[in-house]
Short mmCIF file of C-alpha atoms in Angstrom, two decimals:
data_model
loop_
_atom_site.label_atom_id
_atom_site.label_comp_id
_atom_site.label_asym_id
_atom_site.label_seq_id
_atom_site.Cartn_x
_atom_site.Cartn_y
_atom_site.Cartn_z
CA MET A 1 54.98 92.84 101.90
CA SER A 2 58.89 94.04 100.75
CA ARG A 3 61.91 92.63 101.74
CA ALA A 4 64.53 94.06 103.52
CA ALA A 5 67.42 94.65 101.11
CA PRO A 6 70.52 92.20 101.55
CA PRO A 7 73.72 93.93 104.00
CA PRO A 8 76.85 94.72 101.65
CA ASP A 9 79.90 93.02 101.33
CA SER A 10 81.41 94.45 103.82
CA VAL A 11 85.20 93.35 102.44
CA ALA A 12 83.51 95.35 98.94
CA PHE A 13 82.66 97.87 100.21
CA CYS A 14 85.59 99.04 102.16
CA ALA A 15 87.04 98.97 98.55
CA ASP A 16 85.03 100.81 96.72
CA LEU A 17 85.30 103.00 99.26
CA VAL A 18 89.36 103.72 99.90
CA ARG A 19 89.46 103.20 95.88
CA SER A 20 87.05 105.96 94.87
CA HIS A 21 87.71 108.62 97.76
CA ASP A 22 91.95 108.06 98.86
CA PHE A 23 93.24 105.70 95.13
CA PRO A 24 97.07 106.11 96.61
CA ARG A 25 96.53 103.70 99.19
CA TYR A 26 93.72 101.51 97.94
CA ALA A 27 96.55 100.97 95.35
CA ALA A 28 99.23 100.02 96.96
CA THR A 29 96.89 97.33 98.98
CA LEU A 30 97.21 95.25 96.00
CA PHE A 31 101.50 94.51 96.45
CA ALA A 32 99.63 92.83 99.57
CA PRO A 33 98.64 89.30 100.70
CA ALA A 34 95.41 88.40 100.38
CA ALA A 35 94.45 88.83 104.42
CA GLU A 36 96.69 92.04 104.91
CA ARG A 37 94.98 93.39 102.39
CA ARG A 38 91.54 93.18 103.47
CA ALA A 39 93.07 94.14 107.38
CA LEU A 40 94.96 97.61 104.73
CA LEU A 41 91.74 98.38 102.78
CA ALA A 42 89.78 98.75 106.43
CA LEU A 43 92.67 101.05 107.92
CA TYR A 44 92.04 102.68 105.50
CA ALA A 45 88.14 103.03 104.91
CA PHE A 46 88.46 103.65 108.28
CA ASN A 47 90.48 106.93 107.77
CA VAL A 48 88.00 107.40 105.04
CA GLU A 49 85.83 107.75 106.94
CA ILE A 50 86.85 110.28 109.55
CA VAL A 51 88.78 112.73 106.79
CA ARG A 52 84.79 113.22 104.78
CA VAL A 53 82.77 113.80 108.13
CA ARG A 54 84.45 117.46 107.21
CA ASP A 55 81.97 117.20 104.34
CA GLN A 56 79.64 116.46 104.85
CA VAL A 57 78.45 118.58 108.19
CA SER A 58 77.95 122.10 107.78
CA GLN A 59 78.43 123.01 111.18
CA PRO A 60 81.03 121.35 114.32
CA LEU A 61 78.65 119.94 115.86
CA PRO A 62 77.03 117.11 114.18
CA GLY A 63 80.59 116.37 113.17
CA GLU A 64 81.47 115.88 116.85
CA ILE A 65 78.77 113.75 116.66
CA ARG A 66 79.60 111.55 113.69
CA LEU A 67 83.35 111.68 115.12
CA GLN A 68 83.05 110.59 118.86
CA TRP A 69 80.19 106.90 117.66
CA TRP A 70 83.36 105.97 116.00
CA THR A 71 85.21 106.51 119.57
CA ASP A 72 82.29 105.35 121.03
CA MET A 73 82.44 102.48 118.51
CA LEU A 74 85.93 101.42 118.96
CA SER A 75 85.53 101.32 122.61
CA GLY A 76 83.13 98.81 123.03
CA HIS A 77 80.41 101.92 123.30
CA VAL A 78 78.33 100.93 120.25
CA HIS A 79 76.47 97.46 119.41
CA GLY A 80 74.29 97.10 116.72
CA SER A 81 74.51 99.59 115.66
CA ALA A 82 78.46 98.80 114.85
CA GLU A 83 77.80 95.75 113.28
CA GLY A 84 75.44 97.06 110.37
CA ASN A 85 78.02 99.29 109.90
CA PRO A 86 80.85 97.31 107.04
CA VAL A 87 83.81 99.62 107.72
CA ALA A 88 83.66 99.01 111.01
CA ALA A 89 82.95 95.42 111.06
CA GLU A 90 85.99 94.76 108.89
CA LEU A 91 87.85 97.41 111.34
CA LEU A 92 86.54 95.28 114.88
CA ARG A 93 88.04 92.09 112.75
CA ALA A 94 91.03 93.80 111.63
CA ILE A 95 91.61 94.92 115.37
CA ARG A 96 90.78 91.22 115.93
CA ASP A 97 92.93 89.49 113.62
CA PHE A 98 96.65 91.11 113.56
CA ASP A 99 96.11 92.27 117.66
CA LEU A 100 96.01 96.28 116.59
CA PRO A 101 95.54 99.06 119.26
CA VAL A 102 92.09 101.15 119.58
CA GLU A 103 94.00 104.25 121.49
CA PRO A 104 95.83 105.15 118.06
CA LEU A 105 92.92 104.71 115.87
CA SER A 106 90.43 107.10 118.67
CA LEU A 107 93.01 109.59 119.11
CA LEU A 108 93.29 109.62 115.28
CA ALA A 109 89.76 110.14 115.55
CA ASP A 110 90.38 113.27 117.73
CA GLU A 111 92.65 115.00 116.68
CA HIS A 112 90.28 115.30 113.41
CA GLN A 113 88.07 117.81 115.38
CA PHE A 114 90.59 120.09 114.23
CA ASP A 115 89.64 119.91 110.45
CA LEU A 116 85.51 120.66 112.60
CA TYR A 117 86.45 124.15 112.91
CA ASN A 118 88.75 127.16 111.09
CA ASP A 119 91.19 127.86 113.86
CA PRO A 120 94.65 128.18 112.30
CA MET A 121 97.62 125.41 113.24
CA PRO A 122 99.29 127.79 115.52
CA THR A 123 102.85 126.47 115.31
CA MET A 124 104.84 123.88 112.86
CA ALA A 125 104.94 122.32 116.34
CA ALA A 126 101.80 121.31 116.37
CA LEU A 127 100.94 120.35 112.52
CA GLU A 128 104.01 117.76 112.85
CA GLY A 129 101.22 116.76 116.31
CA TYR A 130 98.09 116.30 113.91
CA LEU A 131 100.45 114.62 111.74
CA ALA A 132 101.27 112.33 113.61
CA ALA A 133 97.85 111.10 115.39
CA THR A 134 96.91 110.66 111.51
CA SER A 135 99.14 110.28 109.37
CA SER A 136 102.16 108.71 110.47
CA ALA A 137 99.60 106.67 113.26
CA LEU A 138 98.07 105.59 110.06
CA PHE A 139 101.27 104.28 108.37
CA ASP A 140 102.82 102.35 112.06
CA LEU A 141 99.11 100.86 112.09
CA ALA A 142 99.35 99.43 108.54
CA ALA A 143 103.05 98.21 108.80
CA ARG A 144 100.99 96.65 112.13
CA ILE A 145 98.57 94.32 110.42
CA MET A 146 102.45 93.71 107.42
CA GLY A 147 104.84 92.61 109.69
CA PRO A 148 107.04 92.40 113.09
CA ARG A 149 107.66 95.45 115.34
CA SER A 150 110.88 96.71 115.40
CA GLU A 151 112.27 100.34 116.64
CA ALA A 152 112.97 101.54 113.06
CA VAL A 153 109.71 100.53 111.82
CA GLU A 154 108.45 103.09 114.50
CA HIS A 155 110.87 105.87 113.54
CA LEU A 156 110.00 105.16 109.72
CA ALA A 157 106.31 104.92 109.86
CA ARG A 158 106.94 108.64 112.02
CA HIS A 159 109.23 110.14 109.00
CA ALA A 160 106.42 108.56 106.12
CA GLY A 161 103.71 110.53 107.66
CA LEU A 162 104.82 113.38 108.75
CA ALA A 163 106.66 114.34 104.49
CA GLN A 164 102.97 112.69 103.56
CA GLY A 165 101.07 114.98 105.47
CA LEU A 166 103.31 118.35 104.45
CA VAL A 167 102.66 117.53 100.97
CA GLN A 168 99.14 116.85 101.19
CA VAL A 169 98.50 120.01 103.25
CA ILE A 170 100.97 121.82 99.67
CA ALA A 171 98.91 120.04 97.88
CA ASN A 172 95.26 120.72 99.60
CA LEU A 173 96.22 124.43 99.65
CA PRO A 174 92.99 124.93 97.01
CA ARG A 175 90.60 123.84 98.77
CA ASP A 176 90.96 124.82 102.37
CA ALA A 177 91.95 128.36 101.49
CA ALA A 178 88.41 127.83 99.73
CA HIS A 179 86.98 127.00 102.70
CA ARG A 180 88.76 129.44 104.92
CA GLN A 181 90.42 127.16 106.96
CA LEU A 182 94.26 127.15 106.90
CA PHE A 183 97.34 123.94 107.98
CA LEU A 184 99.94 126.20 107.25
CA PRO A 185 100.85 126.75 110.64
CA GLN A 186 100.73 130.61 111.31
CA GLN A 187 104.36 131.06 112.93
CA VAL A 188 105.82 129.70 109.05
CA LEU A 189 103.14 132.40 107.35
CA GLU A 190 104.29 134.87 109.95
CA ARG A 191 108.14 134.17 109.17
CA HIS A 192 108.13 135.54 106.07
CA ASN A 193 105.33 138.26 106.47
CA CYS A 194 103.02 136.05 104.10
CA SER A 195 99.27 136.91 105.35
CA MET A 196 96.68 134.78 105.48
CA GLN A 197 94.33 137.20 104.25
CA ASP A 198 96.80 136.96 100.62
CA VAL A 199 95.90 133.30 100.82
CA PHE A 200 92.24 133.88 102.39
CA ALA A 201 91.58 135.45 98.28
CA GLY A 202 93.58 133.63 96.15
CA LYS A 203 97.08 135.62 96.12
CA GLU A 204 100.41 134.44 94.23
CA THR A 205 102.52 135.66 96.65
CA PRO A 206 106.72 135.39 97.02
CA SER A 207 105.52 135.44 100.41
CA LEU A 208 103.01 132.10 99.71
CA HIS A 209 105.40 130.94 97.63
CA ALA A 210 108.56 130.76 100.24
CA VAL A 211 105.85 128.92 103.13
CA LEU A 212 105.77 126.52 100.96
CA GLU A 213 109.56 126.02 100.01
CA GLN A 214 109.84 125.72 104.04
CA LEU A 215 107.04 123.28 104.76
CA ALA A 216 108.21 121.37 100.97
CA ALA A 217 112.20 121.31 102.14
CA GLU A 218 110.83 119.77 105.40
CA ALA A 219 109.38 116.96 102.88
CA ARG A 220 111.97 116.43 102.32
CA GLN A 221 114.07 115.56 105.38
CA HIS A 222 111.52 113.21 106.19
CA MET A 223 111.57 110.93 103.25
CA THR A 224 115.12 110.83 102.99
CA ALA A 225 114.79 110.05 106.18
CA SER A 226 112.26 107.31 105.35
CA SER A 227 114.29 106.31 102.56
CA SER A 228 117.53 105.48 104.29
CA LEU A 229 114.99 103.28 107.71
CA LEU A 230 113.01 102.03 105.31
CA ALA A 231 116.02 99.02 104.24
CA GLN A 232 116.58 98.44 108.21
CA VAL A 233 112.99 97.35 108.27
CA ALA A 234 111.75 93.20 106.95
CA PRO A 235 110.66 93.06 103.39
CA SER A 236 107.29 91.73 104.38
CA VAL A 237 106.30 95.18 106.44
CA ARG A 238 107.98 97.05 103.24
CA PRO A 239 104.39 97.57 101.20
CA ALA A 240 103.22 99.44 103.61
CA PHE A 241 104.47 101.85 102.85
CA LEU A 242 104.36 102.47 99.46
CA PRO A 243 101.93 104.94 99.38
CA LEU A 244 105.18 107.26 99.96
CA SER A 245 105.92 106.67 97.28
CA GLN A 246 103.45 108.98 95.11
CA ALA A 247 103.87 111.19 98.61
CA GLN A 248 107.60 112.01 96.59
CA ALA A 249 106.45 112.01 93.21
CA ASP A 250 103.83 114.25 94.20
CA LEU A 251 105.89 116.98 95.81
CA LYS A 252 108.31 116.69 92.32
CA ARG A 253 105.21 118.01 90.66
CA LEU A 254 104.71 120.67 93.36
CA SER A 255 107.30 121.67 93.92
CA ARG A 256 108.16 122.78 89.51
CA PRO A 257 108.49 126.66 89.47
CA GLY A 258 106.36 128.96 87.98
CA ARG A 259 103.51 126.35 89.63
CA ASN A 260 100.51 127.78 90.94
CA PRO A 261 100.11 126.80 94.34
CA PHE A 262 95.86 127.40 94.29
CA THR A 263 95.75 125.33 90.75
CA LEU A 264 94.35 121.78 92.08
CA GLN A 265 96.83 119.21 90.55
CA PRO A 266 95.99 115.73 91.19
CA SER A 267 97.42 112.47 89.85
CA SER A 268 95.91 110.04 87.59
CA ARG A 269 94.92 106.90 88.93
CA LEU A 270 97.38 105.28 85.81
CA ARG A 271 100.35 107.39 86.81
CA THR A 272 99.50 106.34 90.27
CA LEU A 273 99.70 102.82 89.27
CA TRP A 274 102.94 103.20 87.68
CA THR A 275 104.16 105.24 90.54
CA LEU A 276 103.48 102.86 93.06
CA TRP A 277 105.37 99.79 90.77
CA ARG A 278 107.56 101.00 90.13
CA ALA A 279 108.38 101.46 93.52
CA SER A 280 107.37 98.39 94.14
CA ARG A 281 109.61 97.32 92.11
CA SER A 282 113.33 99.13 92.89
CA ARG A 283 116.21 98.31 95.04
CA GLU A 284 114.17 99.76 97.90
CA PHE A 285 111.44 97.65 98.72
CA THR A 286 113.31 94.91 97.86
CA LYS A 287 116.87 94.90 98.06
#
């Protein structure tokens, strides 16, 4: 009679998941104390699970069911199966140990339902709302794990999330266009007379470059605001915002003259580690 396989080490499972699918955030956890690092990995593993739903289903309905499982779990409506899910088990532990609010976690899952459909992002305000509920929420929850709450932390999390999210929209354009999904707001496309069909066809046009430059300029503004707010938060909280340094490096690379916006340009893991280490030693994070 065969014996059942032992349950996976939930801590190692979360670490492997984040390391494989979100290396910048994984690398940032290396600068956190052990207890906080475990909670951060649980939070980021949850985000990976939510984001990956889009690529794991071929139709929206199965994706919605998967996302609903997470919102049900967070509301306490899933019991036995939650204990057997290493990410859910670790996330529930982090919620308990660090008194994390459940509502933004549920909202993050709900917001990613947008990913399951090919509806265009209508306006810049809609994109900012999406990024605030996803990227900014992650920064805010990570900051709650790392240290005390303050108004400056809340403002910093919002600006950092918007900056990082806008950079990701630019970086992910090749993949999104291939899926005929567009996070570039229709409002901005129309302002610059940029055709959605040209984007889906992978056509590099001056109009598209103007659209991307507008998003890049918005990202730079949020990064400038983040830099000024970082000095106002407790030093213990600042490691939660280390991933922003990778977004800054990515934006610089994505803004190079002559770059083809449909060419993927991922950063190497070694360069990411170097970027985060250098940021952790900078006056911005240590003063």
